[in-house]
């Protein structure tokens, strides 16, 4: 009798462990699938945002830094891209000075030439996106996000600045 209880206990223990391992494998496979789907969605959204930056970077009012007309153009774009957690759009001139901030008006005239996204864009000779992860200051202190930026070139091919999206990363969700 004692032997049969030990056998039953041993078999039950092994069956329990195998069931736990099986559930773990199933759960892991499901998590992996969800992560892959999220990554594919993020990649699609980033490509869409880059396309929107490309459109902006080629508009004559943007390349010429015509403040009022440029602001109107980026406002229309903002109405569309804010669904992707874009919280601001800005245009920096060739020296890295903010010339057209859409939302954070207090940043107009601030020098961001020291930022990685700007220094990389300055070295580019093509419409290649750059980015920089950041931690917000001020009201959003500690909030994480990133800047997605694209160089702006004049019709003659000269670097004239950068157009950028500021994107917040929310806890548990991105874009």
Tab-separated table of N, CA, C and O in Angstrom, residues 68-172:
chain	number	residue	atom	x	y	z
A	68	UNK	N	4.926	81.078	-40.987
A	68	UNK	CA	3.467	80.956	-40.956
A	68	UNK	C	2.975	79.828	-41.845
A	68	UNK	O	2.152	78.996	-41.423
A	69	UNK	N	3.472	79.760	-43.073
A	69	UNK	CA	3.048	78.702	-43.993
A	69	UNK	C	3.531	77.330	-43.506
A	69	UNK	O	2.812	76.341	-43.607
A	70	UNK	N	4.747	77.285	-42.979
A	70	UNK	CA	5.279	76.024	-42.461
A	70	UNK	C	4.451	75.549	-41.271
A	70	UNK	O	4.140	74.360	-41.153
A	71	UNK	N	4.080	76.474	-40.400
A	71	UNK	CA	3.277	76.115	-39.239
A	71	UNK	C	1.918	75.545	-39.660
A	71	UNK	O	1.438	74.569	-39.084
A	72	UNK	N	1.311	76.132	-40.662
A	72	UNK	CA	0.033	75.620	-41.161
A	72	UNK	C	0.189	74.196	-41.694
A	72	UNK	O	-0.663	73.339	-41.457
A	73	UNK	N	1.268	73.943	-42.407
A	73	UNK	CA	1.514	72.605	-42.960
A	73	UNK	C	1.751	71.578	-41.855
A	73	UNK	O	1.213	70.464	-41.914
A	74	UNK	N	2.553	71.934	-40.863
A	74	UNK	CA	2.836	70.951	-39.812
A	74	UNK	C	1.613	70.751	-38.911
A	74	UNK	O	1.436	69.676	-38.362
A	75	UNK	N	0.762	71.764	-38.803
A	75	UNK	CA	-0.472	71.599	-38.024
A	75	UNK	C	-1.377	70.545	-38.685
A	75	UNK	O	-1.940	69.684	-38.012
A	76	UNK	N	-1.495	70.599	-39.994
A	76	UNK	CA	-2.298	69.601	-40.712
A	76	UNK	C	-1.716	68.194	-40.533
A	76	UNK	O	-2.454	67.224	-40.338
A	77	UNK	N	-0.407	68.098	-40.602
A	77	UNK	CA	0.249	66.802	-40.405
A	77	UNK	C	0.033	66.323	-38.973
A	77	UNK	O	-0.238	65.144	-38.737
A	78	UNK	N	0.146	67.248	-38.022
A	78	UNK	CA	-0.018	66.884	-36.612
A	78	UNK	C	-1.402	66.283	-36.352
A	78	UNK	O	-1.531	65.306	-35.597
A	79	UNK	N	-2.419	66.846	-36.978
A	79	UNK	CA	-3.772	66.330	-36.787
A	79	UNK	C	-3.862	64.852	-37.155
A	79	UNK	O	-4.649	64.112	-36.584
A	80	UNK	N	-3.022	64.419	-38.089
A	80	UNK	CA	-3.004	63.019	-38.499
A	80	UNK	C	-2.082	62.179	-37.614
A	80	UNK	O	-2.460	61.107	-37.143
A	81	UNK	N	-0.864	62.644	-37.357
A	81	UNK	CA	0.141	61.811	-36.690
A	81	UNK	C	0.012	61.749	-35.173
A	81	UNK	O	0.641	60.904	-34.540
A	82	UNK	N	-0.807	62.602	-34.585
A	82	UNK	CA	-0.941	62.560	-33.125
A	82	UNK	C	-1.519	61.220	-32.655
A	82	UNK	O	-1.279	60.820	-31.516
A	83	UNK	N	-2.214	60.511	-33.517
A	83	UNK	CA	-2.723	59.187	-33.149
A	83	UNK	C	-1.595	58.184	-32.921
A	83	UNK	O	-1.798	57.121	-32.335
A	84	UNK	N	-0.385	58.521	-33.357
A	84	UNK	CA	0.788	57.669	-33.172
A	84	UNK	C	1.657	58.170	-32.018
A	84	UNK	O	2.854	57.916	-31.983
A	85	UNK	N	1.054	58.921	-31.093
A	85	UNK	CA	1.702	59.460	-29.895
A	85	UNK	C	2.723	60.549	-30.199
A	85	UNK	O	3.605	60.818	-29.389
A	86	UNK	N	2.602	61.168	-31.374
A	86	UNK	CA	3.432	62.340	-31.673
A	86	UNK	C	2.855	63.479	-30.845
A	86	UNK	O	1.671	63.782	-30.929
A	87	UNK	N	3.710	64.094	-30.025
A	87	UNK	CA	3.235	65.163	-29.144
A	87	UNK	C	3.660	66.546	-29.619
A	87	UNK	O	3.173	67.547	-29.115
A	88	UNK	N	4.582	66.594	-30.572
A	88	UNK	CA	4.975	67.882	-31.144
A	88	UNK	C	5.703	67.644	-32.456
A	88	UNK	O	6.237	66.562	-32.700
A	89	UNK	N	5.678	68.668	-33.288
A	89	UNK	CA	6.436	68.696	-34.533
A	89	UNK	C	7.199	69.997	-34.509
A	89	UNK	O	6.670	71.028	-34.092
A	90	UNK	N	8.439	69.954	-34.938
A	90	UNK	CA	9.236	71.175	-34.951
A	90	UNK	C	10.153	71.201	-36.164
A	90	UNK	O	10.459	70.162	-36.755
A	91	UNK	N	10.563	72.418	-36.507
A	91	UNK	CA	11.536	72.615	-37.582
A	91	UNK	C	12.712	73.373	-36.993
A	91	UNK	O	12.538	74.428	-36.368
A	92	UNK	N	13.903	72.826	-37.192
A	92	UNK	CA	15.135	73.473	-36.777
A	92	UNK	C	15.840	73.985	-38.016
A	92	UNK	O	15.801	73.329	-39.065
A	93	UNK	N	16.498	75.125	-37.904
A	93	UNK	CA	17.232	75.660	-39.047
A	93	UNK	C	18.589	74.971	-39.174
A	93	UNK	O	18.918	74.068	-38.395
A	94	UNK	N	19.388	75.401	-40.139
A	94	UNK	CA	20.685	74.765	-40.416
A	94	UNK	C	21.661	74.878	-39.251
A	94	UNK	O	22.621	74.121	-39.170
A	95	UNK	N	21.414	75.808	-38.339
A	95	UNK	CA	22.266	75.952	-37.163
A	95	UNK	C	21.758	75.194	-35.949
A	95	UNK	O	22.374	75.229	-34.885
A	96	UNK	N	20.622	74.518	-36.077
A	96	UNK	CA	20.071	73.748	-34.974
A	96	UNK	C	19.140	74.542	-34.080
A	96	UNK	O	18.740	74.068	-33.016
A	97	UNK	N	18.756	75.742	-34.504
A	97	UNK	CA	17.861	76.592	-33.724
A	97	UNK	C	16.410	76.252	-34.068
A	97	UNK	O	16.055	76.162	-35.243
A	98	UNK	N	15.568	76.104	-33.045
A	98	UNK	CA	14.155	75.815	-33.269
A	98	UNK	C	13.511	77.061	-33.867
A	98	UNK	O	13.498	78.122	-33.253
A	99	UNK	N	12.976	76.922	-35.076
A	99	UNK	CA	12.329	78.049	-35.767
A	99	UNK	C	10.812	77.918	-35.778
A	99	UNK	O	10.118	78.917	-35.725
A	100	UNK	N	10.314	76.697	-35.865
A	100	UNK	CA	8.865	76.496	-35.913
A	100	UNK	C	8.493	75.326	-34.997
A	100	UNK	O	8.443	74.187	-35.437
A	101	UNK	N	8.222	75.617	-33.719
A	101	UNK	CA	7.672	74.567	-32.855
A	101	UNK	C	6.151	74.642	-32.928
A	101	UNK	O	5.583	75.732	-32.862
A	102	UNK	N	5.499	73.536	-33.105
A	102	UNK	CA	4.042	73.573	-33.219
A	102	UNK	C	3.372	73.713	-31.853
A	102	UNK	O	2.541	74.588	-31.664
A	103	UNK	N	3.743	72.894	-30.893
A	103	UNK	CA	3.076	72.884	-29.591
A	103	UNK	C	3.883	73.649	-28.532
A	103	UNK	O	3.362	74.530	-27.877
A	104	UNK	N	5.146	73.305	-28.368
A	104	UNK	CA	5.987	73.907	-27.324
A	104	UNK	C	6.589	75.228	-27.823
A	104	UNK	O	7.773	75.314	-28.134
A	105	UNK	N	5.752	76.238	-27.882
A	105	UNK	CA	6.162	77.544	-28.425
A	105	UNK	C	7.348	78.142	-27.674
A	105	UNK	O	8.146	78.880	-28.244
A	106	UNK	N	7.492	77.820	-26.388
A	106	UNK	CA	8.601	78.374	-25.591
A	106	UNK	C	9.972	77.895	-26.083
A	106	UNK	O	10.987	78.472	-25.738
A	107	UNK	N	9.978	76.860	-26.916
A	107	UNK	CA	11.251	76.357	-27.447
A	107	UNK	C	11.737	77.127	-28.675
A	107	UNK	O	12.864	76.913	-29.128
A	108	UNK	N	10.908	78.006	-29.203
A	108	UNK	CA	11.337	78.794	-30.364
A	108	UNK	C	12.588	79.588	-30.001
A	108	UNK	O	12.653	80.241	-28.972
A	109	UNK	N	13.602	79.466	-30.849
A	109	UNK	CA	14.866	80.156	-30.624
A	109	UNK	C	15.879	79.371	-29.811
A	109	UNK	O	17.028	79.774	-29.674
A	110	UNK	N	15.493	78.206	-29.275
A	110	UNK	CA	16.398	77.392	-28.469
A	110	UNK	C	17.323	76.597	-29.391
A	110	UNK	O	16.914	76.096	-30.432
A	111	UNK	N	18.577	76.502	-28.994
A	111	UNK	CA	19.599	75.802	-29.770
A	111	UNK	C	19.619	74.318	-29.407
A	111	UNK	O	19.881	73.954	-28.265
A	112	UNK	N	19.330	73.469	-30.392
A	112	UNK	CA	19.389	72.018	-30.209
A	112	UNK	C	20.463	71.395	-31.092
A	112	UNK	O	20.422	70.203	-31.384
A	113	UNK	N	21.430	72.176	-31.489
A	113	UNK	CA	22.493	71.661	-32.359
A	113	UNK	C	23.337	70.595	-31.663
A	113	UNK	O	24.011	69.813	-32.329
A	114	UNK	N	23.288	70.536	-30.349
A	114	UNK	CA	24.056	69.546	-29.598
A	114	UNK	C	23.398	68.165	-29.591
A	114	UNK	O	24.024	67.183	-29.217
A	115	UNK	N	22.152	68.085	-30.027
A	115	UNK	CA	21.433	66.820	-29.977
A	115	UNK	C	21.954	65.857	-31.042
A	115	UNK	O	22.314	66.250	-32.139
A	116	UNK	N	21.951	64.576	-30.707
A	116	UNK	CA	22.455	63.529	-31.611
A	116	UNK	C	21.711	63.536	-32.939
A	116	UNK	O	22.328	63.460	-34.007
A	117	UNK	N	20.372	63.618	-32.900
A	117	UNK	CA	19.598	63.569	-34.139
A	117	UNK	C	19.971	64.710	-35.074
A	117	UNK	O	19.982	64.541	-36.288
A	118	UNK	N	20.333	65.875	-34.514
A	118	UNK	CA	20.700	66.996	-35.363
A	118	UNK	C	22.100	66.810	-35.946
A	118	UNK	O	22.312	67.001	-37.145
A	119	UNK	N	23.052	66.426	-35.118
A	119	UNK	CA	24.429	66.260	-35.618
A	119	UNK	C	24.507	65.157	-36.670
A	119	UNK	O	25.263	65.276	-37.640
A	120	UNK	N	23.712	64.102	-36.514
A	120	UNK	CA	23.693	63.032	-37.528
A	120	UNK	C	23.058	63.565	-38.810
A	120	UNK	O	23.583	63.356	-39.909
A	121	UNK	N	21.927	64.268	-38.687
A	121	UNK	CA	21.244	64.819	-39.868
A	121	UNK	C	22.143	65.786	-40.619
A	121	UNK	O	22.123	65.837	-41.851
A	122	UNK	N	22.928	66.550	-39.899
A	122	UNK	CA	23.838	67.533	-40.501
A	122	UNK	C	24.875	66.858	-41.407
A	122	UNK	O	25.278	67.420	-42.422
A	123	UNK	N	25.249	65.643	-41.069
A	123	UNK	CA	26.267	64.916	-41.837
A	123	UNK	C	25.684	64.174	-43.036
A	123	UNK	O	26.422	63.722	-43.901
A	124	UNK	N	24.369	64.037	-43.063
A	124	UNK	CA	23.724	63.272	-44.131
A	124	UNK	C	23.593	64.109	-45.396
A	124	UNK	O	23.452	65.323	-45.338
A	125	UNK	N	23.597	63.440	-46.510
A	125	UNK	CA	23.400	64.118	-47.798
A	125	UNK	C	22.175	63.570	-48.509
A	125	UNK	O	21.976	63.806	-49.689
A	126	UNK	N	21.377	62.803	-47.770
A	126	UNK	CA	20.156	62.222	-48.324
A	126	UNK	C	19.047	62.326	-47.279
A	126	UNK	O	19.315	62.585	-46.111
A	127	UNK	N	17.842	62.082	-47.727
A	127	UNK	CA	16.704	62.075	-46.811
A	127	UNK	C	16.711	60.771	-46.015
A	127	UNK	O	15.932	59.857	-46.276
A	128	UNK	N	17.588	60.702	-45.046
A	128	UNK	CA	17.705	59.532	-44.192
A	128	UNK	C	17.245	59.907	-42.792
A	128	UNK	O	17.719	60.891	-42.231
A	129	UNK	N	16.311	59.142	-42.225
A	129	UNK	CA	15.833	59.488	-40.884
A	129	UNK	C	16.886	59.243	-39.813
A	129	UNK	O	17.721	58.345	-39.940
A	130	UNK	N	16.839	60.074	-38.789
A	130	UNK	CA	17.678	59.886	-37.612
A	130	UNK	C	16.751	59.866	-36.406
A	130	UNK	O	15.589	60.233	-36.503
A	131	UNK	N	17.264	59.450	-35.281
A	131	UNK	CA	16.444	59.389	-34.082
A	131	UNK	C	17.320	59.565	-32.856
A	131	UNK	O	18.546	59.449	-32.918
A	132	UNK	N	16.662	59.834	-31.743
A	132	UNK	CA	17.355	59.907	-30.465
A	132	UNK	C	16.334	59.637	-29.368
A	132	UNK	O	15.270	60.261	-29.338
A	133	UNK	N	16.655	58.711	-28.489
A	133	UNK	CA	15.809	58.456	-27.331
A	133	UNK	C	16.079	59.539	-26.303
A	133	UNK	O	17.198	60.048	-26.197
A	134	UNK	N	15.048	59.912	-25.538
A	134	UNK	CA	15.225	60.977	-24.564
A	134	UNK	C	14.304	60.808	-23.374
A	134	UNK	O	13.358	60.023	-23.405
A	135	UNK	N	14.626	61.549	-22.323
A	135	UNK	CA	13.791	61.641	-21.143
A	135	UNK	C	13.345	63.089	-21.054
A	135	UNK	O	14.175	64.003	-21.059
A	136	UNK	N	12.038	63.300	-20.985
A	136	UNK	CA	11.495	64.647	-20.981
A	136	UNK	C	11.803	65.369	-19.672
A	136	UNK	O	11.963	64.753	-18.627
A	137	UNK	N	11.834	66.686	-19.767
A	137	UNK	CA	12.021	67.549	-18.602
A	137	UNK	C	10.767	68.388	-18.432
A	137	UNK	O	9.825	68.276	-19.208
A	138	UNK	N	10.755	69.254	-17.463
A	138	UNK	CA	9.617	70.148	-17.262
A	138	UNK	C	8.393	69.409	-16.777
A	138	UNK	O	8.473	68.541	-15.908
A	139	UNK	N	7.241	69.734	-17.350
A	139	UNK	CA	5.960	69.160	-16.936
A	139	UNK	C	5.975	67.634	-17.047
A	139	UNK	O	5.428	66.935	-16.197
A	140	UNK	N	6.605	67.116	-18.090
A	140	UNK	CA	6.634	65.670	-18.335
A	140	UNK	C	7.904	65.023	-17.800
A	140	UNK	O	8.338	63.991	-18.313
A	141	UNK	N	8.494	65.615	-16.783
A	141	UNK	CA	9.774	65.141	-16.273
A	141	UNK	C	9.769	63.635	-16.018
A	141	UNK	O	8.863	63.105	-15.380
A	142	UNK	N	10.774	62.976	-16.556
A	142	UNK	CA	10.924	61.543	-16.379
A	142	UNK	C	10.229	60.704	-17.440
A	142	UNK	O	10.524	59.531	-17.593
A	143	UNK	N	9.318	61.305	-18.177
A	143	UNK	CA	8.606	60.591	-19.249
A	143	UNK	C	9.597	60.221	-20.342
A	143	UNK	O	10.476	61.015	-20.676
A	144	UNK	N	9.487	59.039	-20.885
A	144	UNK	CA	10.388	58.581	-21.942
A	144	UNK	C	9.790	58.852	-23.313
A	144	UNK	O	8.571	58.896	-23.477
A	145	UNK	N	10.656	59.005	-24.287
A	145	UNK	CA	10.205	59.215	-25.651
A	145	UNK	C	11.378	59.187	-26.607
A	145	UNK	O	12.482	58.792	-26.237
A	146	UNK	N	11.116	59.605	-27.815
A	146	UNK	CA	12.198	59.721	-28.784
A	146	UNK	C	11.841	60.752	-29.832
A	146	UNK	O	10.690	61.132	-29.995
A	147	UNK	N	12.881	61.220	-30.491
A	147	UNK	CA	12.731	62.167	-31.592
A	147	UNK	C	13.026	61.401	-32.872
A	147	UNK	O	14.031	60.695	-32.964
A	148	UNK	N	12.143	61.541	-33.829
A	148	UNK	CA	12.338	60.984	-35.162
A	148	UNK	C	12.522	62.187	-36.076
A	148	UNK	O	11.641	63.044	-36.148
A	149	UNK	N	13.688	62.303	-36.698
A	149	UNK	CA	14.023	63.511	-37.450
A	149	UNK	C	14.475	63.185	-38.868
A	149	UNK	O	14.946	62.079	-39.140
A	150	UNK	N	14.331	64.184	-39.734
A	150	UNK	CA	14.739	64.041	-41.128
A	150	UNK	C	15.365	65.355	-41.578
A	150	UNK	O	14.824	66.427	-41.291
A	151	UNK	N	16.506	65.290	-42.262
A	151	UNK	CA	17.106	66.532	-42.747
A	151	UNK	C	16.242	67.201	-43.812
A	151	UNK	O	15.472	66.532	-44.503
A	152	UNK	N	16.376	68.501	-43.893
A	152	UNK	CA	15.681	69.290	-44.913
A	152	UNK	C	16.753	69.840	-45.846
A	152	UNK	O	17.787	70.349	-45.391
A	153	UNK	N	16.500	69.744	-47.150
A	153	UNK	CA	17.429	70.278	-48.145
A	153	UNK	C	16.710	71.292	-49.027
A	153	UNK	O	15.537	71.115	-49.348
A	154	UNK	N	17.420	72.334	-49.409
A	154	UNK	CA	16.870	73.316	-50.333
A	154	UNK	C	16.764	72.670	-51.712
A	154	UNK	O	17.369	71.616	-51.960
A	155	UNK	N	16.038	73.294	-52.649
A	155	UNK	CA	15.955	72.737	-54.007
A	155	UNK	C	17.332	72.560	-54.662
A	155	UNK	O	17.518	71.671	-55.496
A	156	UNK	N	18.306	73.371	-54.248
A	156	UNK	CA	19.659	73.237	-54.815
A	156	UNK	C	20.487	72.174	-54.092
A	156	UNK	O	21.637	71.929	-54.448
A	157	UNK	N	19.901	71.529	-53.067
A	157	UNK	CA	20.589	70.441	-52.388
A	157	UNK	C	21.348	70.822	-51.138
A	157	UNK	O	22.030	69.986	-50.551
A	158	UNK	N	21.249	72.065	-50.697
A	158	UNK	CA	21.937	72.499	-49.479
A	158	UNK	C	21.131	72.123	-48.240
A	158	UNK	O	19.906	72.210	-48.227
A	159	UNK	N	21.838	71.751	-47.196
A	159	UNK	CA	21.193	71.427	-45.919
A	159	UNK	C	20.579	72.703	-45.350
A	159	UNK	O	21.254	73.718	-45.219
A	160	UNK	N	19.278	72.651	-45.012
A	160	UNK	CA	18.658	73.857	-44.464
A	160	UNK	C	18.049	73.625	-43.089
A	160	UNK	O	17.488	74.550	-42.505
A	161	UNK	N	18.152	72.411	-42.560
A	161	UNK	CA	17.643	72.162	-41.223
A	161	UNK	C	17.118	70.766	-41.047
A	161	UNK	O	17.461	69.852	-41.790
A	162	UNK	N	16.240	70.634	-40.058
A	162	UNK	CA	15.683	69.337	-39.691
A	162	UNK	C	14.206	69.519	-39.352
A	162	UNK	O	13.828	70.495	-38.698
A	163	UNK	N	13.390	68.592	-39.799
A	163	UNK	CA	11.991	68.527	-39.371
A	163	UNK	C	11.888	67.278	-38.498
A	163	UNK	O	12.496	66.249	-38.800
A	164	UNK	N	11.143	67.386	-37.390
A	164	UNK	CA	11.122	66.265	-36.454
A	164	UNK	C	9.773	66.078	-35.791
A	164	UNK	O	8.977	67.007	-35.688
A	165	UNK	N	9.565	64.840	-35.383
A	165	UNK	CA	8.421	64.465	-34.566
A	165	UNK	C	8.963	64.128	-33.188
A	165	UNK	O	9.970	63.425	-33.070
A	166	UNK	N	8.276	64.575	-32.158
A	166	UNK	CA	8.589	64.170	-30.789
A	166	UNK	C	7.500	63.186	-30.385
A	166	UNK	O	6.307	63.494	-30.453
A	167	UNK	N	7.919	61.996	-29.994
A	167	UNK	CA	6.998	60.891	-29.722
A	167	UNK	C	7.184	60.434	-28.277
A	167	UNK	O	8.302	60.169	-27.847
A	168	UNK	N	6.086	60.338	-27.552
A	168	UNK	CA	6.139	59.846	-26.179
A	168	UNK	C	5.912	58.345	-26.166
A	168	UNK	O	5.116	57.822	-26.940
A	169	UNK	N	6.620	57.700	-25.256
A	169	UNK	CA	6.430	56.269	-25.029
A	169	UNK	C	5.662	56.154	-23.721
A	169	UNK	O	6.154	56.562	-22.680
A	170	UNK	N	4.468	55.624	-23.805
A	170	UNK	CA	3.629	55.485	-22.628
A	170	UNK	C	3.849	54.122	-21.995
A	170	UNK	O	4.130	53.156	-22.689
A	171	UNK	N	3.703	54.063	-20.674
A	171	UNK	CA	3.880	52.798	-19.951
A	171	UNK	C	2.954	51.742	-20.541
A	171	UNK	O	1.752	51.947	-20.636
A	172	UNK	N	3.548	50.667	-20.994
A	172	UNK	CA	2.756	49.556	-21.507
A	172	UNK	C	2.400	49.667	-22.964
A	172	UNK	O	1.859	48.748	-23.533
